[in-house]
Short mmCIF file of C-alpha atoms in Angstrom, two decimals:
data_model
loop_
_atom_site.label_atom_id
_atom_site.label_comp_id
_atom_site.label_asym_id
_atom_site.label_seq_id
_atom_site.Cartn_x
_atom_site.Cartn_y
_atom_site.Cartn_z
CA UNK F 1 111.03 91.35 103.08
CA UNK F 2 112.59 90.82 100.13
CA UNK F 3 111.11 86.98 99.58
CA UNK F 4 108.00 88.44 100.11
CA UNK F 5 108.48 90.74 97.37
CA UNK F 6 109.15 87.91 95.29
CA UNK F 7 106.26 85.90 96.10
CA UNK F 8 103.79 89.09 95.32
CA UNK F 9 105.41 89.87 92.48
CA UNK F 10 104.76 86.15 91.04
CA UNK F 11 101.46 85.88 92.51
CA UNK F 12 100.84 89.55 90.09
CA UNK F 13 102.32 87.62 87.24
CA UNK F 14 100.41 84.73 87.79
CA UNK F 15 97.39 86.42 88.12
CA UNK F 16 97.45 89.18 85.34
CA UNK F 17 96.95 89.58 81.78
CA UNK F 18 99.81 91.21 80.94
CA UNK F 19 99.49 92.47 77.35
CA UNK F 20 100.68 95.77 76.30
CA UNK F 21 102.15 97.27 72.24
CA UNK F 22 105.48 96.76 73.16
CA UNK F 23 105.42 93.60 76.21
CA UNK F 24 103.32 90.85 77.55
CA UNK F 25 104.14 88.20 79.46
CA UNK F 26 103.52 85.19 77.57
CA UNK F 27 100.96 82.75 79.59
CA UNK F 28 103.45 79.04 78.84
CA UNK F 29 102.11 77.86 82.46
CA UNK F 30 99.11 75.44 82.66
CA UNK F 31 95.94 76.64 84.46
CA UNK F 32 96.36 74.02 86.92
CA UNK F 33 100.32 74.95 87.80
CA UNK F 34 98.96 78.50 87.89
CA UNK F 35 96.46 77.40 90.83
CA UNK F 36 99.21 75.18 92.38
CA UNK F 37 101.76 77.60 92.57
CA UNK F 38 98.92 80.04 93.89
CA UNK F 39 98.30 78.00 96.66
CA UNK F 40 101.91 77.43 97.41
CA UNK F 41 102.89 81.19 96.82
CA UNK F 42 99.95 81.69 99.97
CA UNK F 43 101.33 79.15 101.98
CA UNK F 44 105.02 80.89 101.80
CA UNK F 45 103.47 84.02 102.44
CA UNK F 46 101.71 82.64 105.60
CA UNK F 47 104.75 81.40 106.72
CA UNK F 48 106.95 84.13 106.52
CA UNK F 49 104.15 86.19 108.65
CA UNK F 50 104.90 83.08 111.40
CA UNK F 51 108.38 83.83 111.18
CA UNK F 52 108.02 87.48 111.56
CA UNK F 53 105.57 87.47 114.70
CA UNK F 54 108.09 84.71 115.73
CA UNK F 55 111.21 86.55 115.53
CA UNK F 56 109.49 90.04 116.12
CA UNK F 57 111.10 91.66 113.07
CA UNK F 58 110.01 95.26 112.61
CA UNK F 59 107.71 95.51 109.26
CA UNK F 60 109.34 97.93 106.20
CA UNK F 61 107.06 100.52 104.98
CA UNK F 62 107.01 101.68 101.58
CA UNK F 63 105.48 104.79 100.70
CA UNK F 64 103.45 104.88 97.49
CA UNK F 65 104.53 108.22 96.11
CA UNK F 66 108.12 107.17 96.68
CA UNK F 67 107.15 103.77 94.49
CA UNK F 68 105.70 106.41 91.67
CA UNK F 69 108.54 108.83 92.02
CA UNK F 70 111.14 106.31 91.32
CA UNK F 71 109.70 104.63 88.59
CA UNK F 72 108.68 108.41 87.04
CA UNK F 73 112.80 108.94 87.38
CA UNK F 74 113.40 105.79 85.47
CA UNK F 75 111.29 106.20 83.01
CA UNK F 76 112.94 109.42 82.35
CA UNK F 77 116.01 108.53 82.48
CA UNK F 78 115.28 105.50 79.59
CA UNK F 79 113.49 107.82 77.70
CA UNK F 80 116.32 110.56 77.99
CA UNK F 81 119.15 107.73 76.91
CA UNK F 82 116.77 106.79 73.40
CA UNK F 83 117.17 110.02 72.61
CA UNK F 84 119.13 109.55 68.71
CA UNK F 85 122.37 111.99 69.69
CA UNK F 86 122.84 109.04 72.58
CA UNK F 87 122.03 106.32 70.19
CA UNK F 88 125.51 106.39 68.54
CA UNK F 89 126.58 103.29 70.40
CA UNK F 90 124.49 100.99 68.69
CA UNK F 91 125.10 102.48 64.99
CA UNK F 92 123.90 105.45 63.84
CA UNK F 93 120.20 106.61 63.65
CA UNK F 94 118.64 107.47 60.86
CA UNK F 95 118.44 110.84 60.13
CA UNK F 96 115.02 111.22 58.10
CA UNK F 97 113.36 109.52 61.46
CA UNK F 98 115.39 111.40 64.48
CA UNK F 99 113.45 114.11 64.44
CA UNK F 100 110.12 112.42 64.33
CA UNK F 101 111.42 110.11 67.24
CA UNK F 102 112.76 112.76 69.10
CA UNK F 103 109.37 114.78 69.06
CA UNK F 104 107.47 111.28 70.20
CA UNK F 105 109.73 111.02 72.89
CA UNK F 106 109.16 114.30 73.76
CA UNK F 107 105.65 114.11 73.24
CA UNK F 108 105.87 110.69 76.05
CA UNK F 109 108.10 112.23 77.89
CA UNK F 110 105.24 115.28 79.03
CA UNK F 111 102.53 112.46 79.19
CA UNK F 112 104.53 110.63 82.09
CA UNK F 113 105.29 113.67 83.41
CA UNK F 114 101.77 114.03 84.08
CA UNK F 115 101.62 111.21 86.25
CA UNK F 116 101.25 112.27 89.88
CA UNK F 117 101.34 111.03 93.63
#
């Protein structure tokens, strides 16, 4: 299960455009790699099915709103730990932007609250 993970979460990397304001995932593979390891990333994938029918392992089932639930909770709990008061550990904030900051990660905090399942 958990190779499989693995091989669907490179096939996503390989396949998106991951560009956001604050990340992307920098495309340093060549076009043709990205089709290679494609192919091969299907060709593990096939074979782990084999070895499941094979070996008749019971299939793990993961439940969406769990999936958005956790991440919500993470997300949080990031957002809660940039807070400046718990920012003392890596020299001290400054003041004439804490309260600014604070209020835009208040102001994210409700947005991704928002999200739902």
């Amino acid at each position: 299960m958990t190779v499989e993970q693995m091989l669907m979460d490179m096939e996503a990397a390989l396949l998106s455009q991951n560009k956001g304001c604050s990340y992307e995932v920098v495309r340093d593979v060549e076009n043709d790699t990205i089709r290679t390891n494609l192919t091969f990333i299907a060709e593990a994938r096939k074979k782990l099915c084999i070895m499941a029918s094979k070996y008749e392992t019971k299939k793990y089932s993961q439940s969406l709103r769990k999936i958005i639930n956790a991440k919500k909770s993470r997300i949080w709990e990031i957002l809660m730990d940039m807070k400046p008061k718990k920012q003392k550990g890596f020299g001290e904030f400054p003041k004439e932007l804490a309260k600014e900051f604070e209020n835009d990660l208040e102001e994210l905090l409700g947005i991704t609250e928002n999200i739902s399942c």
